[in-house]
Amino acid sequence: MSGPAGSLPREQRVPAIRAALDAAFAPERLEIRDDSHRHAGHVGAQDGRGHFHVEIVSAAFAGMAPIQRHRAVYAALGELMTTDIHALQIRALAPTDPE
């Protein structure tokens, strides 16, 4: 099934997420995993948007509470959150945070 109007082809979603997060946070480490295949047939996958896991380490998160970090990631992804991303699991750390 195709995604909502304005959505990217599936193969362009991870690069678009990477570009948005790189621009916003200049991360020391950024890992993005597309888990959409694990949710085939799931009600939330029927609109064509994907399920992703992001692990990001950036100095920009220093001093932020976890909810602030998540909100910052959502803000950085902007329109992708409504056109291409159905679910996003986030692990956002500052470089000094324990792994």
CSV table of C-alpha atoms in Angstrom, one decimal:
chain,number,residue,atom,x,y,z
A,1,MET,CA,0.0,0.0,0.0
A,2,SER,CA,1.3,3.5,-0.8
A,3,GLY,CA,1.8,6.1,1.9
A,4,PRO,CA,0.0,9.3,2.5
A,5,ALA,CA,0.3,12.2,0.0
A,6,GLY,CA,3.7,13.7,0.2
A,7,SER,CA,5.4,10.5,1.5
A,8,LEU,CA,8.7,9.3,0.2
A,9,PRO,CA,9.4,5.9,-1.5
A,10,ARG,CA,10.3,3.4,1.2
A,11,GLU,CA,14.0,3.2,0.2
A,12,GLN,CA,14.3,7.0,0.7
A,13,ARG,CA,12.9,7.1,4.3
A,14,VAL,CA,16.0,6.1,6.2
A,15,PRO,CA,18.3,8.5,4.3
A,16,ALA,CA,15.7,11.3,4.9
A,17,ILE,CA,15.6,10.5,8.6
A,18,ARG,CA,19.4,10.5,8.7
A,19,ALA,CA,19.7,13.8,6.9
A,20,ALA,CA,17.2,15.5,9.3
A,21,LEU,CA,18.8,14.2,12.4
A,22,ASP,CA,22.4,14.9,11.2
A,23,ALA,CA,21.4,18.5,10.4
A,24,ALA,CA,19.6,19.1,13.7
A,25,PHE,CA,22.0,17.3,16.1
A,26,ALA,CA,25.4,16.7,14.5
A,27,PRO,CA,25.4,13.3,16.2
A,28,GLU,CA,28.5,11.4,17.3
A,29,ARG,CA,26.6,8.3,16.6
A,30,LEU,CA,23.4,7.7,14.7
A,31,GLU,CA,21.8,4.3,14.0
A,32,ILE,CA,18.5,4.0,12.2
A,33,ARG,CA,16.7,0.7,11.7
A,34,ASP,CA,13.6,0.3,9.6
A,35,ASP,CA,11.4,-2.2,11.4
A,36,SER,CA,8.4,-1.8,9.0
A,37,HIS,CA,8.7,-5.4,7.8
A,38,ARG,CA,8.0,-6.6,11.4
A,39,HIS,CA,4.7,-4.8,11.4
A,40,ALA,CA,3.2,-6.0,8.1
A,41,GLY,CA,-0.5,-6.4,8.5
A,42,HIS,CA,-0.6,-4.3,11.6
A,43,VAL,CA,-3.4,-1.7,11.6
A,44,GLY,CA,-0.8,1.1,11.9
A,45,ALA,CA,1.1,-0.1,8.9
A,46,GLN,CA,-2.0,0.0,6.6
A,47,ASP,CA,-1.5,3.7,5.7
A,48,GLY,CA,1.9,2.9,4.3
A,49,ARG,CA,4.0,4.8,6.9
A,50,GLY,CA,6.9,3.0,8.5
A,51,HIS,CA,8.1,1.8,11.9
A,52,PHE,CA,11.6,2.9,12.8
A,53,HIS,CA,14.2,2.6,15.7
A,54,VAL,CA,16.6,5.5,16.2
A,55,GLU,CA,19.6,5.5,18.5
A,56,ILE,CA,21.4,8.8,18.5
A,57,VAL,CA,24.2,10.2,20.6
A,58,SER,CA,24.7,14.0,20.5
A,59,ALA,CA,26.1,16.8,22.7
A,60,ALA,CA,22.9,18.6,21.9
A,61,PHE,CA,21.1,16.4,24.4
A,62,ALA,CA,23.3,17.3,27.4
A,63,GLY,CA,21.2,18.7,30.2
A,64,MET,CA,17.9,17.6,28.6
A,65,ALA,CA,15.4,15.3,30.3
A,66,PRO,CA,14.4,12.2,28.2
A,67,ILE,CA,11.0,13.7,27.2
A,68,GLN,CA,12.8,16.9,26.0
A,69,ARG,CA,15.2,14.8,23.9
A,70,HIS,CA,12.3,12.9,22.3
A,71,ARG,CA,10.4,16.1,21.6
A,72,ALA,CA,13.6,17.5,19.9
A,73,VAL,CA,13.9,14.4,17.7
A,74,TYR,CA,10.2,14.7,16.7
A,75,ALA,CA,10.6,18.3,15.9
A,76,ALA,CA,13.7,17.7,13.8
A,77,LEU,CA,11.9,15.1,11.8
A,78,GLY,CA,9.0,17.5,11.2
A,79,GLU,CA,6.8,16.6,8.3
A,80,LEU,CA,8.3,13.1,8.1
A,81,MET,CA,6.3,12.3,11.3
A,82,THR,CA,3.0,12.8,9.5
A,83,THR,CA,3.9,11.5,6.0
A,84,ASP,CA,6.4,8.6,6.5
A,85,ILE,CA,6.7,7.6,10.1
A,86,HIS,CA,4.0,5.7,11.9
A,87,ALA,CA,6.0,4.6,14.9
A,88,LEU,CA,9.4,5.7,16.2
A,89,GLN,CA,11.3,4.1,19.0
A,90,ILE,CA,14.0,6.6,20.2
A,91,ARG,CA,17.1,6.1,22.3
A,92,ALA,CA,18.6,9.6,22.6
A,93,LEU,CA,21.8,10.1,24.7
A,94,ALA,CA,24.3,12.7,25.4
A,95,PRO,CA,28.0,11.6,25.0
A,96,THR,CA,28.4,11.6,28.8
A,97,ASP,CA,25.4,9.4,29.5
A,98,PRO,CA,26.0,5.8,30.6
A,99,GLU,CA,25.2,3.4,27.8
